Coordinates of C-alpha atoms in Angstrom, one line a residue:
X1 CA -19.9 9.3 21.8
X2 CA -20.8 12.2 19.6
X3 CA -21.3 14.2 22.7
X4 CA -17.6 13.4 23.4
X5 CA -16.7 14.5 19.9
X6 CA -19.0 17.8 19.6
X7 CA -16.8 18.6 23.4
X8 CA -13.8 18.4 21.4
X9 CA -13.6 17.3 17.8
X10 CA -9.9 17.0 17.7
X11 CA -10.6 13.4 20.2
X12 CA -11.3 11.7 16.5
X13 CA -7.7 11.1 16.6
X14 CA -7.9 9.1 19.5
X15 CA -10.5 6.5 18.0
X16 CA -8.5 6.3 14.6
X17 CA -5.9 5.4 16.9
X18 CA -7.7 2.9 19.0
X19 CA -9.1 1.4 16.1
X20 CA -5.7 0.8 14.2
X21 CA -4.4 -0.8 17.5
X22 CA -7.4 -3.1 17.5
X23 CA -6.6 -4.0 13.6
X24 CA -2.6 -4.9 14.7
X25 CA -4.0 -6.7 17.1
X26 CA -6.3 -8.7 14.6
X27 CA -3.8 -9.3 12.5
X28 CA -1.6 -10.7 15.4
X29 CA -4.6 -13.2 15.6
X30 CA -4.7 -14.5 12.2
X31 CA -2.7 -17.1 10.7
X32 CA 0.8 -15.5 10.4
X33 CA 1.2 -16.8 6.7
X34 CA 1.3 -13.7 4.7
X35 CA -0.1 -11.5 1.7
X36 CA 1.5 -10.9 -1.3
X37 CA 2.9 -7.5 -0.3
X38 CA 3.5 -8.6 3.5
X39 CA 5.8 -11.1 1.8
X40 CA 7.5 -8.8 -0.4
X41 CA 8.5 -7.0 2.5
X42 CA 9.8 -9.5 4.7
X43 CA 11.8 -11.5 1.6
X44 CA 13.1 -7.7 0.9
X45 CA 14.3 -6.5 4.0
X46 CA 17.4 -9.1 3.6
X47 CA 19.2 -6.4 2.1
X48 CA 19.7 -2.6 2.1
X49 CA 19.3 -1.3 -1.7
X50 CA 18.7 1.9 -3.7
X51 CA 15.6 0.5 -5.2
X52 CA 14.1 -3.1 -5.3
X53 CA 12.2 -3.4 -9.2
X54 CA 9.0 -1.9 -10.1
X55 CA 8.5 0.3 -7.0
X56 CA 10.4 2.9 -5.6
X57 CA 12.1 1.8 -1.8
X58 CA 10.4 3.8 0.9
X59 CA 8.5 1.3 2.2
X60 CA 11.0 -0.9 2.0
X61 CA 13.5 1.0 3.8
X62 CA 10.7 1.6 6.4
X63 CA 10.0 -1.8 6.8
X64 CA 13.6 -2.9 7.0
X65 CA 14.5 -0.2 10.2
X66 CA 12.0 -1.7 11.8
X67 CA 12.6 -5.1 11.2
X68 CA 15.9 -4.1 12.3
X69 CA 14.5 -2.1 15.6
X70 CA 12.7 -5.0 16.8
X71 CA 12.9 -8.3 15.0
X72 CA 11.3 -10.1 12.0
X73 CA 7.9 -10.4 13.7
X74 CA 4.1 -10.3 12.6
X75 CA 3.7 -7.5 15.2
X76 CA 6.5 -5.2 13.3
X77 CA 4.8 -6.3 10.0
X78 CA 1.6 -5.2 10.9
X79 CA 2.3 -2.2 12.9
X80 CA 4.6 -0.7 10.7
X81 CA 1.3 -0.5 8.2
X82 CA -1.2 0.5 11.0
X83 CA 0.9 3.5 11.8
X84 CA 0.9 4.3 8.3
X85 CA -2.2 4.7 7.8
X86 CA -3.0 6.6 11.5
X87 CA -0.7 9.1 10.1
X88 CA -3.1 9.1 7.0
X89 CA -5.9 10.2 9.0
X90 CA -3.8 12.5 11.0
X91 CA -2.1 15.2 8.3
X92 CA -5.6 14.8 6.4
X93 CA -7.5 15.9 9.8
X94 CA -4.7 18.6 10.4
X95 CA -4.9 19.6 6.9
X96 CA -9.3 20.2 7.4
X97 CA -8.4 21.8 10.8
X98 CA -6.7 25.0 9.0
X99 CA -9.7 25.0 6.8
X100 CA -12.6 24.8 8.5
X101 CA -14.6 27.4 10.3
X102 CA -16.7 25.0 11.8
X103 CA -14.7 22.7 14.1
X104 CA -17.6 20.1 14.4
X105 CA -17.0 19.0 10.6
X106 CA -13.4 17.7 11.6
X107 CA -14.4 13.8 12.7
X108 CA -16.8 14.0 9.8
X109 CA -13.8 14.4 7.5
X110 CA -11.6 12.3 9.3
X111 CA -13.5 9.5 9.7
X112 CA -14.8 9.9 5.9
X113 CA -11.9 8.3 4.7
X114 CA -13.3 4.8 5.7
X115 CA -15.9 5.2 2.9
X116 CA -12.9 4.7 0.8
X117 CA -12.3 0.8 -0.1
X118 CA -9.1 1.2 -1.1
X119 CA -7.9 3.3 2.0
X120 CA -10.4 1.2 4.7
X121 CA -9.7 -2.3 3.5
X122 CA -7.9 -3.3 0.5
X123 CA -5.0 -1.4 2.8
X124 CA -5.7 -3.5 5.3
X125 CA -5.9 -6.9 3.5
X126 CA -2.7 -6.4 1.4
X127 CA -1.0 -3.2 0.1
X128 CA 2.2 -1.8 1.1
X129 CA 3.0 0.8 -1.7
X130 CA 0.0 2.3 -2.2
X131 CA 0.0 2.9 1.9
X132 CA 3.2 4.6 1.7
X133 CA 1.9 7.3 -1.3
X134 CA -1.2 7.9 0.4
X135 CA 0.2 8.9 3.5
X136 CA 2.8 11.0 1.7
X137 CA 0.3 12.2 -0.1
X138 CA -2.0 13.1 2.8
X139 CA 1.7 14.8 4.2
X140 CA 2.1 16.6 1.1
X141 CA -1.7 18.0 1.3
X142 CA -1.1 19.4 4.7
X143 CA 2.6 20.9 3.8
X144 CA 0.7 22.3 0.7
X145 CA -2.1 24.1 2.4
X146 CA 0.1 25.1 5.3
X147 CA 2.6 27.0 2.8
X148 CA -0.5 28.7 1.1
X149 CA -1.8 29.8 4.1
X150 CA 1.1 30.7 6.7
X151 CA 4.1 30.6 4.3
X152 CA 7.4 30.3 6.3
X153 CA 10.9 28.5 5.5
X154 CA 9.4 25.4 7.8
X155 CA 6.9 25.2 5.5
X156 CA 8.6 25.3 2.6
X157 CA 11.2 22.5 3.9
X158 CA 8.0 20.8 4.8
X159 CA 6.9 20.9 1.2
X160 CA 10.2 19.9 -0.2
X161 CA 10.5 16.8 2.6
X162 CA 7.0 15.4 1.5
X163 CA 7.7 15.7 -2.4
X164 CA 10.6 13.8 -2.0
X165 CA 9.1 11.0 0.5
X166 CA 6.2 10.9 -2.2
X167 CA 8.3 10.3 -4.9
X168 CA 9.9 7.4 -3.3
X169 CA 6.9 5.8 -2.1
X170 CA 5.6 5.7 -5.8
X171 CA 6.2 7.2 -9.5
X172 CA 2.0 8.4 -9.9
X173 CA 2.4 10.6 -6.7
X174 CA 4.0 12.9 -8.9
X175 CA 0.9 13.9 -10.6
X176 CA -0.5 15.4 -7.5
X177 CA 2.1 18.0 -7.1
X178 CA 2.2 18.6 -10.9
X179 CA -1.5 18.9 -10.6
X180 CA -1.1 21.7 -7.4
X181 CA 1.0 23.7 -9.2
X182 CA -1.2 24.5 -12.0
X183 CA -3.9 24.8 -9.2
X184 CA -1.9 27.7 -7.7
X185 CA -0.6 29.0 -11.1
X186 CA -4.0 29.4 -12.5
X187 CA -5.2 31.3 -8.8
X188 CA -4.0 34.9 -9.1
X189 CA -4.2 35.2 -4.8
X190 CA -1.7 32.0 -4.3
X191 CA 0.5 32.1 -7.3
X192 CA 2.6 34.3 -5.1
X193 CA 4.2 31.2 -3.4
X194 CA 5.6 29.8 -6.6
X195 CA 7.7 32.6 -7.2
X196 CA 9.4 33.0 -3.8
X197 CA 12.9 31.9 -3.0
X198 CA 11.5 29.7 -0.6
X199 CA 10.6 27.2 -3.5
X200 CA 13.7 26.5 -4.3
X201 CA 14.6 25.2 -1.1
X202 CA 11.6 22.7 -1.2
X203 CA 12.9 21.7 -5.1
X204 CA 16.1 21.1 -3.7
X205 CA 15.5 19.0 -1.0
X206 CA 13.2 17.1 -3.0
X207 CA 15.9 16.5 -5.5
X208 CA 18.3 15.6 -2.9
X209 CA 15.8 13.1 -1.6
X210 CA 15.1 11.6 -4.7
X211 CA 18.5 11.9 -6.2
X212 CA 20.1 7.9 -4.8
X213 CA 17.2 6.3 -5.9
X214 CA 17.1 8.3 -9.0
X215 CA 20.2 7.1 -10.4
X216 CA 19.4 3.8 -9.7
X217 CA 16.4 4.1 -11.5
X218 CA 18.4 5.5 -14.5
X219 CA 20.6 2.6 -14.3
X220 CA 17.9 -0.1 -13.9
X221 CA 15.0 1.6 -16.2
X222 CA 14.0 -1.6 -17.9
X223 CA 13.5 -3.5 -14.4
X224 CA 11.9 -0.7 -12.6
X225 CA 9.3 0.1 -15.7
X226 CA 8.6 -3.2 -16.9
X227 CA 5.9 -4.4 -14.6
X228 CA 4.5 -0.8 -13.7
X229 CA 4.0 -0.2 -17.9
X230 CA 2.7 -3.5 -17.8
X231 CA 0.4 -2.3 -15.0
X232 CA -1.3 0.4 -17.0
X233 CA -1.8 -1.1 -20.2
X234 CA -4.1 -4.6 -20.5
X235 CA -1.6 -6.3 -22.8
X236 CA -4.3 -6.7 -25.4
X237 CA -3.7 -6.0 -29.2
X238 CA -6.0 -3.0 -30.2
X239 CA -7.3 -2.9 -34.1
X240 CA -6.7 0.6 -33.9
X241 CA -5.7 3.5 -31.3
X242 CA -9.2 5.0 -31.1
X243 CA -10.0 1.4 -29.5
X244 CA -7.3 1.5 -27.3
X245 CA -8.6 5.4 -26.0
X246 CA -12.0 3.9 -25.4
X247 CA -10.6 1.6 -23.2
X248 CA -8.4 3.5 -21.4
X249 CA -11.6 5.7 -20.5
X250 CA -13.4 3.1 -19.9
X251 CA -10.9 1.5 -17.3
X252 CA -10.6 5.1 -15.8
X253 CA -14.6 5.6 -15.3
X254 CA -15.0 2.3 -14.0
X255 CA -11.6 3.3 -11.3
X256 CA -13.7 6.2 -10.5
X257 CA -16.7 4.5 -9.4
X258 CA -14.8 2.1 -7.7
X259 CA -13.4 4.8 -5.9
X260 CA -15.9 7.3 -5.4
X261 CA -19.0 5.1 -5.0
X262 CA -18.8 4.0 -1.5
X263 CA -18.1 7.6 -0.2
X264 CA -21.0 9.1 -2.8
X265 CA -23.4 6.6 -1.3
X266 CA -22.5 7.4 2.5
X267 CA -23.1 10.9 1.9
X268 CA -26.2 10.4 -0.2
X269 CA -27.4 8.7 2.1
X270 CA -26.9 11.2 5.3
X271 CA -26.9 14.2 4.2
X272 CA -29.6 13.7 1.0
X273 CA -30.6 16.9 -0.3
X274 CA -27.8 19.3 1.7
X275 CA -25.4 17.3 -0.1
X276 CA -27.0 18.5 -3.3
X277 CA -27.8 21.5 -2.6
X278 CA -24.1 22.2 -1.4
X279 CA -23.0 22.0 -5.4
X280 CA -23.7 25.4 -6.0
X281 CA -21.9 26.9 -2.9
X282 CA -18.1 27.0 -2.5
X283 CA -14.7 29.0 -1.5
X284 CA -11.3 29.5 -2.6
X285 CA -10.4 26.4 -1.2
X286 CA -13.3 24.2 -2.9
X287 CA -12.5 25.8 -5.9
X288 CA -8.8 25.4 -5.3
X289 CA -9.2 21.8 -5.1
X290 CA -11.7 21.5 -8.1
X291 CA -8.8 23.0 -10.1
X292 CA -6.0 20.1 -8.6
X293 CA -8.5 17.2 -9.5
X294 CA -9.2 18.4 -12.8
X295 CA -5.4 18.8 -13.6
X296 CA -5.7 15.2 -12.4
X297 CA -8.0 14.3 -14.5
X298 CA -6.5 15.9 -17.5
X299 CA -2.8 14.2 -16.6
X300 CA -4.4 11.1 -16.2
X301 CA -6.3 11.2 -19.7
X302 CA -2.9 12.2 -21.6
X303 CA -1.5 9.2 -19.9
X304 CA -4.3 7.2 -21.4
X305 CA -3.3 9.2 -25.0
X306 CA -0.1 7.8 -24.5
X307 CA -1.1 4.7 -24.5
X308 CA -2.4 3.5 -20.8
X309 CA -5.5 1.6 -21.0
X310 CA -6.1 -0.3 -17.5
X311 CA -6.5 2.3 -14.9
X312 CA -6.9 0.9 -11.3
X313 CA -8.9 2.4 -8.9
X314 CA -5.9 2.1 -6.2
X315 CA -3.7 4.0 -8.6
X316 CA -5.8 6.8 -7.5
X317 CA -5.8 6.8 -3.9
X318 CA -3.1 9.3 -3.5
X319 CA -4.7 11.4 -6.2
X320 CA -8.4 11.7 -5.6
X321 CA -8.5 10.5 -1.5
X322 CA -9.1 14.7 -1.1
X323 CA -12.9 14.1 -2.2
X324 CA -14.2 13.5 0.9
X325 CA -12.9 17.4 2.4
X326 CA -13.7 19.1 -1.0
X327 CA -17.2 17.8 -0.4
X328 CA -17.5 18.6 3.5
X329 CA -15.7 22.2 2.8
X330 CA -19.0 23.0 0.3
X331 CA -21.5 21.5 2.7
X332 CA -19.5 23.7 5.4
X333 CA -19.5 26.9 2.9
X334 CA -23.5 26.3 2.3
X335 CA -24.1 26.8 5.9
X336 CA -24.5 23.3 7.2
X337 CA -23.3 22.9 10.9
X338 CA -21.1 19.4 10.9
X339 CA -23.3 19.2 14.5
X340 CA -26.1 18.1 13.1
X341 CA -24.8 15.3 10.9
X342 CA -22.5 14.2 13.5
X343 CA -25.0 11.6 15.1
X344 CA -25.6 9.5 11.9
X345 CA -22.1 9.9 10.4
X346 CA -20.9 8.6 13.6
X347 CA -23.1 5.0 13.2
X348 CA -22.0 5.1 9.7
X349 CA -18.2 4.7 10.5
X350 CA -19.0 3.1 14.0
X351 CA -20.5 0.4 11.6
X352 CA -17.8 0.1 8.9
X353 CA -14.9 0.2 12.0
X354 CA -16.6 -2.9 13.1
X355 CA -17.3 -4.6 10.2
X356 CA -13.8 -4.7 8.2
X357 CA -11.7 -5.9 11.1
X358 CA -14.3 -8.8 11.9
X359 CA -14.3 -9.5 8.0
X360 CA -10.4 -9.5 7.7
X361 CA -10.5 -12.0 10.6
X362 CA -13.8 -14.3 9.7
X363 CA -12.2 -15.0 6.2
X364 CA -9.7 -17.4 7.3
X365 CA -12.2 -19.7 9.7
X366 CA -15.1 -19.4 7.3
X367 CA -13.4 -20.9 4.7
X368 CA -13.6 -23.9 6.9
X369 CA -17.5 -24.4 5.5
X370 CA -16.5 -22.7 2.1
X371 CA -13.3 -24.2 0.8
X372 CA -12.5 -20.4 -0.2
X373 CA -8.8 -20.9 1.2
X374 CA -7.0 -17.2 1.2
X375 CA -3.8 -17.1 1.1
X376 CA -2.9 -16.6 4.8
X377 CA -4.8 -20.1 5.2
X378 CA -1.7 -21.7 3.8
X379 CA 0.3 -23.7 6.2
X380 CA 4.1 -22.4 5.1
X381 CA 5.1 -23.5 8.4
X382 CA 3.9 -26.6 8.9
X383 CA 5.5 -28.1 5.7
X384 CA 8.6 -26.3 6.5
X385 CA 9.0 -28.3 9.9
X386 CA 8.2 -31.1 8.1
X387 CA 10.6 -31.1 6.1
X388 CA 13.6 -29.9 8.3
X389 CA 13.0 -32.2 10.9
X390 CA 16.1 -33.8 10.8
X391 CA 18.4 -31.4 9.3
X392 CA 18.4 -27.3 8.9
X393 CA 19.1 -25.6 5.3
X394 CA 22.0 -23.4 4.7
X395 CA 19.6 -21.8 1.7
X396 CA 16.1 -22.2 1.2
X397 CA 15.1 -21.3 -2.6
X398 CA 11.8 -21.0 -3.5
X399 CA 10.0 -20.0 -6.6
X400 CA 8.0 -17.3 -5.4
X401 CA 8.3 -14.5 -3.2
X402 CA 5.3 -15.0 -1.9
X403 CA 6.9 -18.6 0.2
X404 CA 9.8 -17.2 0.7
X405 CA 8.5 -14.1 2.3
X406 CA 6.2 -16.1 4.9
X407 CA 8.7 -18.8 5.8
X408 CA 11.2 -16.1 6.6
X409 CA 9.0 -14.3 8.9
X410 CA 9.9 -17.5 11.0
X411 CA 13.2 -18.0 10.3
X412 CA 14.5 -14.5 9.8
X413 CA 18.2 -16.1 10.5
X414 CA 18.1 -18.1 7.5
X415 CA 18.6 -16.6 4.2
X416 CA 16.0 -16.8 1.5
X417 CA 16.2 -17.0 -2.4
X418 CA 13.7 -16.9 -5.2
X419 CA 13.5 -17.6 -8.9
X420 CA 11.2 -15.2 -9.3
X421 CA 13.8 -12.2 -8.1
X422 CA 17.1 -12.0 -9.5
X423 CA 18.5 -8.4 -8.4
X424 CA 20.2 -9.5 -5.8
X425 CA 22.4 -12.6 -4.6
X426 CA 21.7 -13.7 -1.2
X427 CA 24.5 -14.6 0.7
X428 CA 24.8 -17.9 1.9
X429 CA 27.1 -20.6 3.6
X430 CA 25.3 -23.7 2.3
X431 CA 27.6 -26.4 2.7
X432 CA 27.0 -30.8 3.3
X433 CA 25.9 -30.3 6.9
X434 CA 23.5 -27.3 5.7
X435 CA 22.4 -27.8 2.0
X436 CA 20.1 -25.9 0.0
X437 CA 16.5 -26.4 0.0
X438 CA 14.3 -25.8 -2.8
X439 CA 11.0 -25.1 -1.7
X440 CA 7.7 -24.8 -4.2
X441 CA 3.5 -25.7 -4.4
X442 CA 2.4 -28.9 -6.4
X443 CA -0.6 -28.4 -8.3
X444 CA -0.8 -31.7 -8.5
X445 CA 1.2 -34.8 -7.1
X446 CA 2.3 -35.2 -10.8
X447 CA 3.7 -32.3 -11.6
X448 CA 7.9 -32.3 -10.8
X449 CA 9.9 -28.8 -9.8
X450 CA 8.9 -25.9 -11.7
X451 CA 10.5 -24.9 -14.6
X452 CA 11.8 -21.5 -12.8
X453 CA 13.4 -23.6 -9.7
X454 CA 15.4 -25.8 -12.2
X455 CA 16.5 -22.6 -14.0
X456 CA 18.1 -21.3 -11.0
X457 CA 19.8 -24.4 -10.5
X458 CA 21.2 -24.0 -14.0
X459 CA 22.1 -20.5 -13.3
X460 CA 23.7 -21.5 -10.1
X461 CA 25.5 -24.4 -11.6
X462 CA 23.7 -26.7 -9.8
X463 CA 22.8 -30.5 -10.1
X464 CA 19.1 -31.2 -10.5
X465 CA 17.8 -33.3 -8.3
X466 CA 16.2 -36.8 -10.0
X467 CA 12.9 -37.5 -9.2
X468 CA 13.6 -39.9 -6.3
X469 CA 15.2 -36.7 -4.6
X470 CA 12.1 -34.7 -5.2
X471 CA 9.4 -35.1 -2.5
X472 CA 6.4 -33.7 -1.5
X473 CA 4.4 -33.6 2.0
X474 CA 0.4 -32.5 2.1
X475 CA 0.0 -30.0 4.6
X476 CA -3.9 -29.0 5.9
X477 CA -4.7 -25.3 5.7
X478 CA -5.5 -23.4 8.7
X479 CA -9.1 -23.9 9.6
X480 CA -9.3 -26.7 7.0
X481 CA -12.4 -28.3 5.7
X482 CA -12.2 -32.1 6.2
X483 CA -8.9 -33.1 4.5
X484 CA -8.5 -30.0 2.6
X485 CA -4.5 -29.8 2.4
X486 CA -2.1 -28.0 0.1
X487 CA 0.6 -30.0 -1.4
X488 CA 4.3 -28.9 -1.1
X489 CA 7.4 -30.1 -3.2
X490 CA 10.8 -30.1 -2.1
X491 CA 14.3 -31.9 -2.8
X492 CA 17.6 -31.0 -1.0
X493 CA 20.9 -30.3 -2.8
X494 CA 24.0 -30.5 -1.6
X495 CA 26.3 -27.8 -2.8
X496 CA 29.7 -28.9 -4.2
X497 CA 32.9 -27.8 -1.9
X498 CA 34.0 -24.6 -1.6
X499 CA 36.5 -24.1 -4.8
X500 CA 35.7 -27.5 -6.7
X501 CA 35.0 -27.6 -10.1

C-alpha cells in the first residue's frame, strides 16, 4: 500500500473515500434509532426556515435537499455526513498540495486528521454542526492559501463563497478568518491581498450569503444566543471574576489537550526526535500559520475576559484542525522526506480506520453483556407499532426532539411535534379518525405525562388525558440483556371539530 501511495500520493483520496463509504455502510447496519443531532435533523427538515435556534441553518438546509432528493432514509442521513467530512480531507489535502515541495508528505497530512477525536469519531458518533464548520473551514483554508498564492477574481469569489458558507454553518468560524487577516496584515509579503479590489467582492458575497439568516438572527437574538451563551459559560456563580478567568483557562487547556493529544502522541511516537528537532526550522507558511493560531488563541482568551468559562474541545475543530499541516510543513522545511515515515504513518491510520468503525458498530451489541444501552439501542419503532396497531395518528407529539426525530425517520409522511421546540407550528389535519398522539419515556411505571407534554396541551387548548387514557408498553432494546426494556408512555387525544369552541 505505501508503495501505491509513494507511485502517486494524490491516490490518498481514494482510501478517505473508500473508508467513508465503508462508515455509511456501518451506519446502514446499526440500529436505525438515532443520535441527538441525527434527530435534530430529521425532526428539522419538516420545514424550510431562515434559521432553526441556537445554530445557524446550513446543515439544515443541506440535510433538507437531500431529504428532499431522495427520501427520509438512514442512507441520506448518513451519507449526507460522510460526504461532509470526505470533502474535509479533500480541500485540506488540496490546500498541503500547493504547499509542499515534497509530494510524499501529502497522505501523511491527509490522513493526520484521524488523530483528531473530534474529526475521526465524535463526528462520526453524533455531530452535525460542528461537521458543517469544519469542512467550511477546511474550504476556507484552501480558498485562503490559493488567493495568497495565485491571486485571481476566482479566488477571491472563492474566498467570499467559503466565508459565507462558514458563517452559516456556525457563529465561532468567524474567528478563523478574523484570525487570517491579522496573519496577513502583520506579513509585509501578503498584506498586498487585503488591499486589492478583489476583497471587496469576497466581503460582498459573504454578506450577501449571510444577509437572510442575518436578519433572522437580529430578529430572534434571544433564541439563537440563549443556549450557545449557555454553552460557553458553566452556569456556576464565581466569588469573584479572577475565579471565573481561571476557569475559563482552565476549560481552554484542558480543550487543547483534548484536541491536540491524540495527534502529539501519533507523531511522538513516529517521528521521535525529527519531530523535535523540526521546532527550530520553518517557512513563510509555518510561520504564517503560527501567526493565525495565535490570533486564535488570543480571540479565544478575550472571549474568556468576557466572560466564557467552559471551552469545549469541539468548539475548536474548525480553529486549530490546521495543526497537523503546520507540523508536517516544519518537518518538510527541516529536510525530512515524507518517504521515509510513510510506512509507519500508514499502520498508524490503517489501525485507527479499522478500529472506529468496528467500535461505532460493537457498541450497540456489546451492551447486550454490559447493560450500557446507547441511545441508538432504543426501540422508537417497536413501541410506535405497538401502539398504532389499530389506528394511525394525524399528529404525533413528543417531548423531545430526540423521539420525534427517530420515529420520523420512519414515518416521514406523518407530521411531528415537540414540547421541547416551539418555533415553528407543524401543520396538521388531526381529526377523530386520526387523533393526536403524545408520545414520551417513563422513568418509571409511576411517573404520569411529563410536565412539558401537558403544557403543550394547555398551549394547544387541549384536554388532558386522565390517567386511565394514559398507557404505557415496555419495549426491549436492540441487542437486549435478558429483559432489559425501555418503558414508553402514551395517551391519544382526540381533537375537537374543526371550528368548535
Amino acid at each position: 500500500m505505501t508503495e501505491w501511495l509513494k507511485a502517486r500520493p494524490e491516490r490518498v483520496f481514494l482510501i478517505v473515500a473508500a473508508y467513508f463509504a465503508l462508515n455509511v455502510i456501518v451506519r446502514m447496519a446499526m440500529p436505525h434509532a438515532l443520535e441527538s443531532d441525527e434527530a435534530e435533523q430529521v425532526f428539522f427538515a419538516q420545514w424550510w426556515a431562515l434559521g432553526y435556534g441556537p445554530q445557524p441553518p446550513f446543515y439544515n438546509w443541506l440535510q433538507h435537499a437531500v431529504f428532499d432528493l431522495f427520501g427520509v432514509s438512514m442512507l441520506a442521513l448518513s451519507a449526507t455526513k460522510c460526504v461532509l467530512l470526505f470533502l474535509i480531507y479533500l480541500f485540506y489535502g488540496l490546500t498541503a498540495r500547493m504547499l509542499l515541495k515534497d509530494r510524499s508528505w501529502l497522505p501523511i497530512v491527509v490522513l493526520s486528521l484521524l488523530t483528531i477525536p473530534q474529526i475521526s469519531f465524535e463526528a462520526q458518533r453524533d455531530l452535525s454542526h460542528t461537521v458543517a464548520v469544519t469542512f467550511a473551514a477546511s474550504f476556507f483554508l484552501f480558498a485562503t492559501v490559493l488567493t495568497l498564492k495565485r491571486p485571481s477574481l476566482s479566488s477571491y469569489v472563492l474566498l467570499g463563497l467559503t466565508s459565507g458558507l462558514g458563517l452559516l454553518a456556525k457563529y465561532n468560524f468567524a474567528l478563523l478568518p478574523a484570525a487570517v487577516f491579522v496573519a496577513v496584515l502583520a506579513d509585509r509579503d501578503l498584506r498586498a491581498r487585503l488591499f486589492d479590489w478583489r476583497i471587496l467582492v469576497s466581503a460582498a458575497i459573504a454578506i450577501l450569503l449571510f444577509l437572510p439568516h442575518g436578519v433572522w438572527l437580529a430578529e430572534n437574538l434571544q433564541a439563537a444566543s440563549a443556549n450557545t451563551i449557555g454553552k460557553l459559560t458553566s452556569g456556576d456563580a464565581h466569588s469573584n471574576i479572577v475565579t471565573g478567568w481561571l476557569e475559563g483557562i482552565g476549560s481552554l487547556a484542558v480543550a487543547l489537550i483534548g484536541f491536540a493529544g491524540v495527534t502529539l502522541l501519533v507523531y511522538a511516537a513516529i517521528f521521535r526526535k525529527a519531530l523535535f528537532a523540526s521546532f527550530s526550522a520553518g517557512t513563510p507558511w509555518t510561520r504564517f500559520f503560527e501567526r493565525v493560531m495565535l490570533a486564535i488563541l488570543v480571540f479565544i482568551v478575550i472571549m474568556i475576559l468576557a466572560g466564557a468559562d467552559n471551552i469545549k474541545d469541539r468548539w475548536l475543530t474548525p480553529l486549530l484542525f490546521l495543526l497537523p499541516l503546520y507540523f508536517c510543513l516544519k518537518m518538510e522545511a527541516s529536510g525530512l522526506a515524507g518517504s521515509a515515515l510513510l510506512k509507519p504513518f500508514w499502520r498508524t491510520a490503517a489501525v485507527i480506520m479499522t478500529v472506529i468503525p468496528a467500535a461505532l458498530f460493537l457498541r450497540m451489541p456489546l451492551a447486550h453483556f454490559t447493560g450500557d444501552y446507547q441511545r441508538p439501542s432504543t426501540n422508537y419503532t417497536g413501541a410506535f407499532d405497538t401502539m398504532t396497531v389499530d389506528r394511525t395518528p394525524g399528529l404525533v407529539v413528543t417531548d423531545r426532539k430526540l423521539y420525534a426525530g427517530s420515529l420520523r425517520l420512519k414515518h416521514p409522511d406523518i407530521p411531528f411535534a415537540t414540547s421541547e421546540f416551539s418555533l415553528f407550528e407543524t401543520p396538521h389535519h388531526a381529526d377523530a379518525d386520526h387523533p393526536i398522539l403524545l408520545f414520551w419515556i417513563k422513568k418509571s411505571s409511576d411517573v404520569g405525562m411529563p410536565a412539558s407534554l401537558l403544557g403543550w396541551l394547555d398551549k394547544a387548548g387541549l384536554p388532558q388525558p386522565t390517567d386511565q387514557e394514559m398507557k404505557q408498553v415496555a419495549i426491549p432494546y436492540h441487542y437486549a440483556r435478558g429483559n432489559d426494556a425501555e418503558l414508553f408512555g402514551y395517551a391519544w387525544i382526540i381533537p375537537p371539530p374543526s371550528g368548535s369552541n
